[in-house]
Coordinates of C-alpha atoms in Angstrom, one line a residue:
X1135 CA -31.2 64.2 25.8
X1136 CA -31.2 64.6 22.1
X1137 CA -28.5 64.0 19.5
X1138 CA -30.4 65.5 16.6
X1139 CA -27.4 67.9 16.1
X1140 CA -25.7 68.5 12.8
X1141 CA -22.4 70.3 12.1
X1142 CA -22.0 73.1 9.5
X1143 CA -19.3 75.5 8.5
X1144 CA -19.6 79.2 7.6
X1145 CA -17.9 80.4 4.4
X1146 CA -16.6 83.5 6.1
X1147 CA -13.3 81.7 6.7
X1148 CA -12.8 81.4 2.9
X1149 CA -14.2 84.8 1.8
X1150 CA -15.1 87.5 4.3
X1151 CA -18.3 89.3 3.5
X1152 CA -17.4 92.4 5.5
X1153 CA -13.8 92.5 4.2
X1154 CA -14.1 91.0 0.7
X1155 CA -10.4 91.4 0.1
X1156 CA -9.8 88.6 2.6
X1157 CA -10.1 85.5 0.5
X1158 CA -11.0 87.3 -2.7
X1159 CA -9.2 84.6 -4.7
X1160 CA -11.0 81.7 -3.0
X1161 CA -13.8 80.4 -5.2
X1162 CA -17.3 79.3 -4.1
X1163 CA -16.6 75.8 -5.4
X1164 CA -13.3 75.5 -3.4
X1165 CA -15.1 76.7 -0.3
X1166 CA -18.0 74.1 -0.4
X1167 CA -15.7 71.3 -1.5
X1168 CA -13.3 71.9 1.4
X1169 CA -16.2 72.1 3.8
X1170 CA -17.4 68.7 2.7
X1171 CA -13.9 67.2 2.7
X1172 CA -13.5 68.5 6.3
X1173 CA -16.5 66.4 7.3
X1174 CA -19.3 69.0 7.6
X1175 CA -22.9 68.4 6.6
X1176 CA -24.0 71.9 6.2
X1177 CA -23.1 75.5 5.2
X1178 CA -24.3 79.0 5.8
X1179 CA -24.4 81.4 2.9
X1180 CA -21.6 83.7 1.7
X1181 CA -21.5 86.5 -0.9
X1182 CA -20.2 84.2 -3.6
X1183 CA -23.0 81.7 -3.3
X1184 CA -25.6 81.5 -6.2
X1185 CA -28.9 82.9 -5.1
X1186 CA -31.0 80.8 -7.4
X1187 CA -32.1 77.9 -5.2
X1188 CA -32.0 75.3 -7.9
X1189 CA -28.5 76.4 -9.0
X1190 CA -27.2 76.4 -5.4
X1191 CA -28.7 72.9 -4.8
X1192 CA -26.9 71.6 -7.9
X1193 CA -23.6 72.5 -6.2
X1194 CA -24.4 71.5 -2.7
X1195 CA -26.2 68.2 -3.1
X1196 CA -23.4 66.3 -4.8
X1197 CA -21.2 67.3 -1.9
X1198 CA -23.7 66.2 0.7
X1199 CA -24.2 69.7 2.0
X1200 CA -27.4 71.4 3.2
X1201 CA -28.1 75.1 4.0
X1202 CA -28.2 75.6 7.8
X1203 CA -29.2 79.3 7.6
X1204 CA -28.0 82.7 6.5
X1205 CA -27.6 86.2 8.1
X1206 CA -29.8 89.2 7.3
X1207 CA -29.1 92.6 8.6
X1208 CA -32.1 94.4 10.1
X1209 CA -32.5 98.2 10.3
X1210 CA -35.6 98.3 12.5
X1211 CA -34.1 101.1 14.7
X1212 CA -32.9 103.3 11.9
X1213 CA -35.2 102.9 8.9
X1214 CA -39.0 102.4 8.3
X1215 CA -40.1 98.9 9.2
X1216 CA -41.3 98.3 5.6
X1217 CA -37.7 98.5 4.3
X1218 CA -36.6 95.6 6.5
X1219 CA -39.8 93.6 5.9
X1220 CA -39.3 93.7 2.1
X1221 CA -35.7 92.4 2.4
X1222 CA -36.7 89.9 5.1
X1223 CA -39.4 88.3 3.0
X1224 CA -37.1 87.8 0.0
X1225 CA -34.4 86.3 2.3
X1226 CA -37.0 84.1 4.1
X1227 CA -38.3 82.7 0.8
X1228 CA -34.8 81.9 -0.4
X1229 CA -33.9 80.0 2.8
X1230 CA -37.2 78.2 2.7
X1231 CA -36.5 76.9 -0.8
X1232 CA -33.1 75.7 0.5
X1233 CA -34.7 73.8 3.3
X1234 CA -33.5 75.9 6.2
X1235 CA -35.5 76.1 9.4
X1236 CA -34.1 79.2 11.0
X1237 CA -33.3 82.7 9.8
X1238 CA -30.3 84.5 11.4
X1239 CA -31.2 88.2 12.2
X1240 CA -29.2 91.0 13.8
X1241 CA -30.1 94.6 14.2
X1242 CA -27.5 96.8 12.4
X1243 CA -29.1 100.2 13.1
X1244 CA -26.3 102.3 14.7
X1245 CA -24.0 99.2 14.6
X1246 CA -20.2 99.8 14.6
X1247 CA -19.2 96.3 13.5
X1248 CA -18.4 97.6 10.0
X1249 CA -17.1 101.1 11.0
X1250 CA -13.4 101.4 10.6
X1251 CA -13.3 104.6 12.7
X1252 CA -15.1 103.2 15.8
X1253 CA -13.3 101.6 18.8
X1254 CA -15.0 98.2 19.4
X1255 CA -14.8 98.3 23.1
X1256 CA -15.4 102.0 23.8
X1257 CA -17.9 103.1 21.2
X1258 CA -20.5 100.4 21.2
X1259 CA -24.0 101.7 20.6
X1260 CA -26.6 101.6 23.4
X1261 CA -30.3 101.6 22.4
X1262 CA -32.6 104.3 23.7
X1263 CA -36.0 103.2 24.9
X1264 CA -37.5 104.3 21.6
X1265 CA -35.0 102.1 19.7
X1266 CA -35.8 99.1 22.0
X1267 CA -39.5 99.5 21.2
X1268 CA -38.8 99.7 17.5
X1269 CA -36.6 96.6 17.7
X1270 CA -39.0 94.5 19.7
X1271 CA -42.1 95.5 17.6
X1272 CA -40.2 94.7 14.4
X1273 CA -38.9 91.4 15.6
X1274 CA -42.3 90.2 16.7
X1275 CA -43.6 91.0 13.2
X1276 CA -40.7 89.3 11.5
X1277 CA -41.1 86.2 13.8
X1278 CA -44.7 85.9 12.6
X1279 CA -43.6 86.3 9.0
X1280 CA -41.2 83.4 9.5
X1281 CA -44.0 81.3 10.9
X1282 CA -45.8 81.6 7.6
X1283 CA -43.1 79.2 6.3
X1284 CA -42.8 77.2 9.5
X1285 CA -39.5 78.8 10.2
X1286 CA -38.0 80.7 13.2
X1287 CA -36.0 83.9 13.5
X1288 CA -32.8 83.5 15.7
X1289 CA -31.4 86.7 17.0
X1290 CA -27.6 87.0 16.7
X1291 CA -26.1 89.0 19.7
X1292 CA -23.0 90.6 18.2
X1293 CA -20.0 92.7 19.1
X1294 CA -20.4 96.3 18.2
X1295 CA -24.2 96.3 18.3
X1296 CA -27.0 97.2 20.7
X1297 CA -27.5 93.6 21.7
X1298 CA -24.1 92.3 22.8
X1299 CA -23.9 92.1 26.6
X1300 CA -25.6 89.7 29.0
X1301 CA -27.9 92.6 30.2
X1302 CA -28.9 93.4 26.6
X1303 CA -29.5 89.8 25.8
X1304 CA -31.6 89.5 28.9
X1305 CA -33.6 92.6 27.9
X1306 CA -34.2 91.3 24.4
X1307 CA -35.4 87.9 25.8
X1308 CA -37.6 89.5 28.5
X1309 CA -39.3 91.9 26.1
X1310 CA -40.0 89.5 23.2
X1311 CA -42.5 86.6 22.9
X1312 CA -40.7 83.3 23.1
X1313 CA -43.0 81.9 20.4
X1314 CA -41.9 84.6 17.9
X1315 CA -38.2 85.4 18.8
X1316 CA -35.5 82.8 19.4
X1317 CA -31.8 83.2 20.2
X1318 CA -28.6 82.4 18.4
X1319 CA -25.9 81.3 20.8
X1320 CA -22.4 82.5 19.7
X1321 CA -19.5 81.5 21.9
X1322 CA -16.9 83.9 20.3
X1323 CA -19.0 87.0 20.6
X1324 CA -20.0 86.2 24.2
X1325 CA -16.4 85.7 25.3
X1326 CA -14.9 88.7 23.5
X1327 CA -17.7 90.8 25.1
X1328 CA -16.7 89.4 28.6
X1329 CA -19.9 87.3 29.0
X1330 CA -20.2 83.7 30.3
X1331 CA -21.4 81.3 27.6
X1332 CA -22.4 78.7 30.2
X1333 CA -24.6 81.2 32.0
X1334 CA -26.3 82.3 28.8
X1335 CA -26.9 78.7 27.5
X1336 CA -28.3 77.6 30.9
X1337 CA -30.6 80.7 31.1
X1338 CA -32.0 80.5 27.6
X1339 CA -31.6 76.8 26.7
X1340 CA -35.3 76.6 25.7
X1341 CA -35.0 79.6 23.3
X1342 CA -31.7 78.8 21.6
X1343 CA -32.5 77.5 18.1
X1344 CA -29.1 78.0 16.4
X1345 CA -25.5 77.8 17.5
X1346 CA -22.2 79.4 16.2
X1347 CA -19.0 78.1 17.5
X1348 CA -15.9 80.2 17.4
X1349 CA -12.9 80.5 19.6
X1350 CA -11.0 83.6 20.8
X1351 CA -7.3 84.6 20.8
X1352 CA -7.3 86.5 24.0
X1353 CA -4.0 88.4 23.4
X1354 CA -5.3 89.9 20.2
X1355 CA -8.6 90.8 21.8
X1356 CA -6.8 92.6 24.6
X1357 CA -4.7 94.5 22.0
X1358 CA -7.8 95.6 20.1
X1359 CA -9.2 97.0 23.3
X1360 CA -6.0 98.6 24.4
X1361 CA -5.3 100.3 21.1
X1362 CA -8.9 101.4 20.5
X1363 CA -9.2 99.4 17.3
X1364 CA -12.4 98.5 15.4
X1365 CA -14.1 95.2 15.0
X1366 CA -12.7 94.6 11.6
X1367 CA -9.2 95.3 12.8
X1368 CA -9.8 92.4 15.3
X1369 CA -11.0 90.1 12.5
X1370 CA -8.0 90.9 10.3
X1371 CA -5.5 90.3 13.1
X1372 CA -7.1 87.0 14.1
X1373 CA -9.2 87.8 17.2
X1374 CA -11.4 84.8 16.3
X1375 CA -10.3 81.3 15.5
X1376 CA -11.9 77.8 15.4
X1377 CA -12.8 75.7 18.4
X1378 CA -9.7 74.1 20.0
X1379 CA -7.4 76.9 18.9
X1380 CA -8.1 79.6 21.4
X1381 CA -8.9 80.2 25.1
X1382 CA -12.5 78.8 25.2
X1383 CA -12.9 75.3 26.8
X1384 CA -15.6 73.8 24.6
X1385 CA -15.9 70.5 26.5
X1386 CA -18.4 71.8 29.2
X1387 CA -20.3 73.8 26.5
X1388 CA -20.7 70.7 24.3
X1389 CA -21.7 68.6 27.3
X1390 CA -24.4 71.1 28.2
X1391 CA -25.6 71.1 24.6
X1392 CA -25.6 67.3 24.3
X1393 CA -27.5 67.0 27.6
X1394 CA -30.1 69.6 26.6
X1395 CA -33.0 69.3 24.2
X1396 CA -31.2 71.3 21.6
X1397 CA -32.0 70.2 18.1
X1398 CA -30.4 71.9 15.1
X1399 CA -27.1 73.0 13.7
X1400 CA -23.8 73.9 15.3
X1401 CA -22.0 76.1 12.8
X1402 CA -18.2 76.6 13.0
X1403 CA -17.7 80.3 12.1
X1404 CA -14.3 81.8 12.5
X1405 CA -13.6 84.9 10.5
X1406 CA -9.9 85.4 10.0
X1407 CA -7.5 86.1 7.1
X1408 CA -7.4 82.9 5.0
X1409 CA -3.9 83.8 3.8
X1410 CA -2.7 83.4 7.4
X1411 CA -5.2 80.6 8.5
X1412 CA -5.8 78.1 5.7
X1413 CA -9.6 77.6 5.8
X1414 CA -9.6 73.9 5.1
X1415 CA -6.9 73.1 7.6
X1416 CA -8.7 75.1 10.3
X1417 CA -12.2 73.8 9.4
X1418 CA -10.8 70.2 9.7
X1419 CA -9.0 71.1 13.0
X1420 CA -12.3 72.3 14.5
X1421 CA -14.2 69.2 13.3
X1422 CA -11.6 66.8 14.7
X1423 CA -11.5 68.8 18.0
X1424 CA -15.3 68.6 18.4
X1425 CA -15.5 65.0 17.4
X1426 CA -13.6 63.9 20.5
X1427 CA -16.6 65.0 22.6
X1428 CA -19.4 63.4 20.5

């Protein structure tokens, strides 16, 4: 059993990258100061963060914060590989300078997560065999590029994309080399999709290299499905929340993680409207909730 686990917070609760009007008045400095005040050691990267490593370090280090990782959208199924590779190398090098060990990747070719006219539960994309081949081949190459900096790519299964369900996660894991492609474990996306987080963690424990914790408000999720709403409608209405505030029982999940050989970050990431859910109060609520199981 390992306890080499650190807790981070995602800035998306303060300012939403997909819906920048949510939290547009919240500053970068407020965000990282409140993360530190809530008891976190790390952060992921938001759209207001400086992209010069030395400048960013000058803000984070006095607050005792490190960079856990950051998301990059891949377009391996919809654009030439070279387009994604160029953006990936720039992203990789930035994260390397910030001391991160993992790079969060997610295929956004044909994704509906940002489409306002697509019903989240009824219009999810399904990859063709050709798209699967493009995805797998591209991920293998990106994994090797990450290894050049002694880093790993962690694939983020995500609502509204071609890798969302248990079957799709299984296919991704079966068709990729475990040495090149690791998995990000996200409780909120699994539960909203109808998957079992315990099953996924047990099945892929040795390939999970990064964790996102978010909770789910089931009644809002059901309304998004019933009314054929899009992913961003769900975010705006509060489909996601922090651990301890929704329907997920995190105690058995945390016990599994603590009893495993997992080493790395657990990132609280709950995108919701900060005018309705004060980011600092919710971040602290999550930290206090998780601390009772440490």
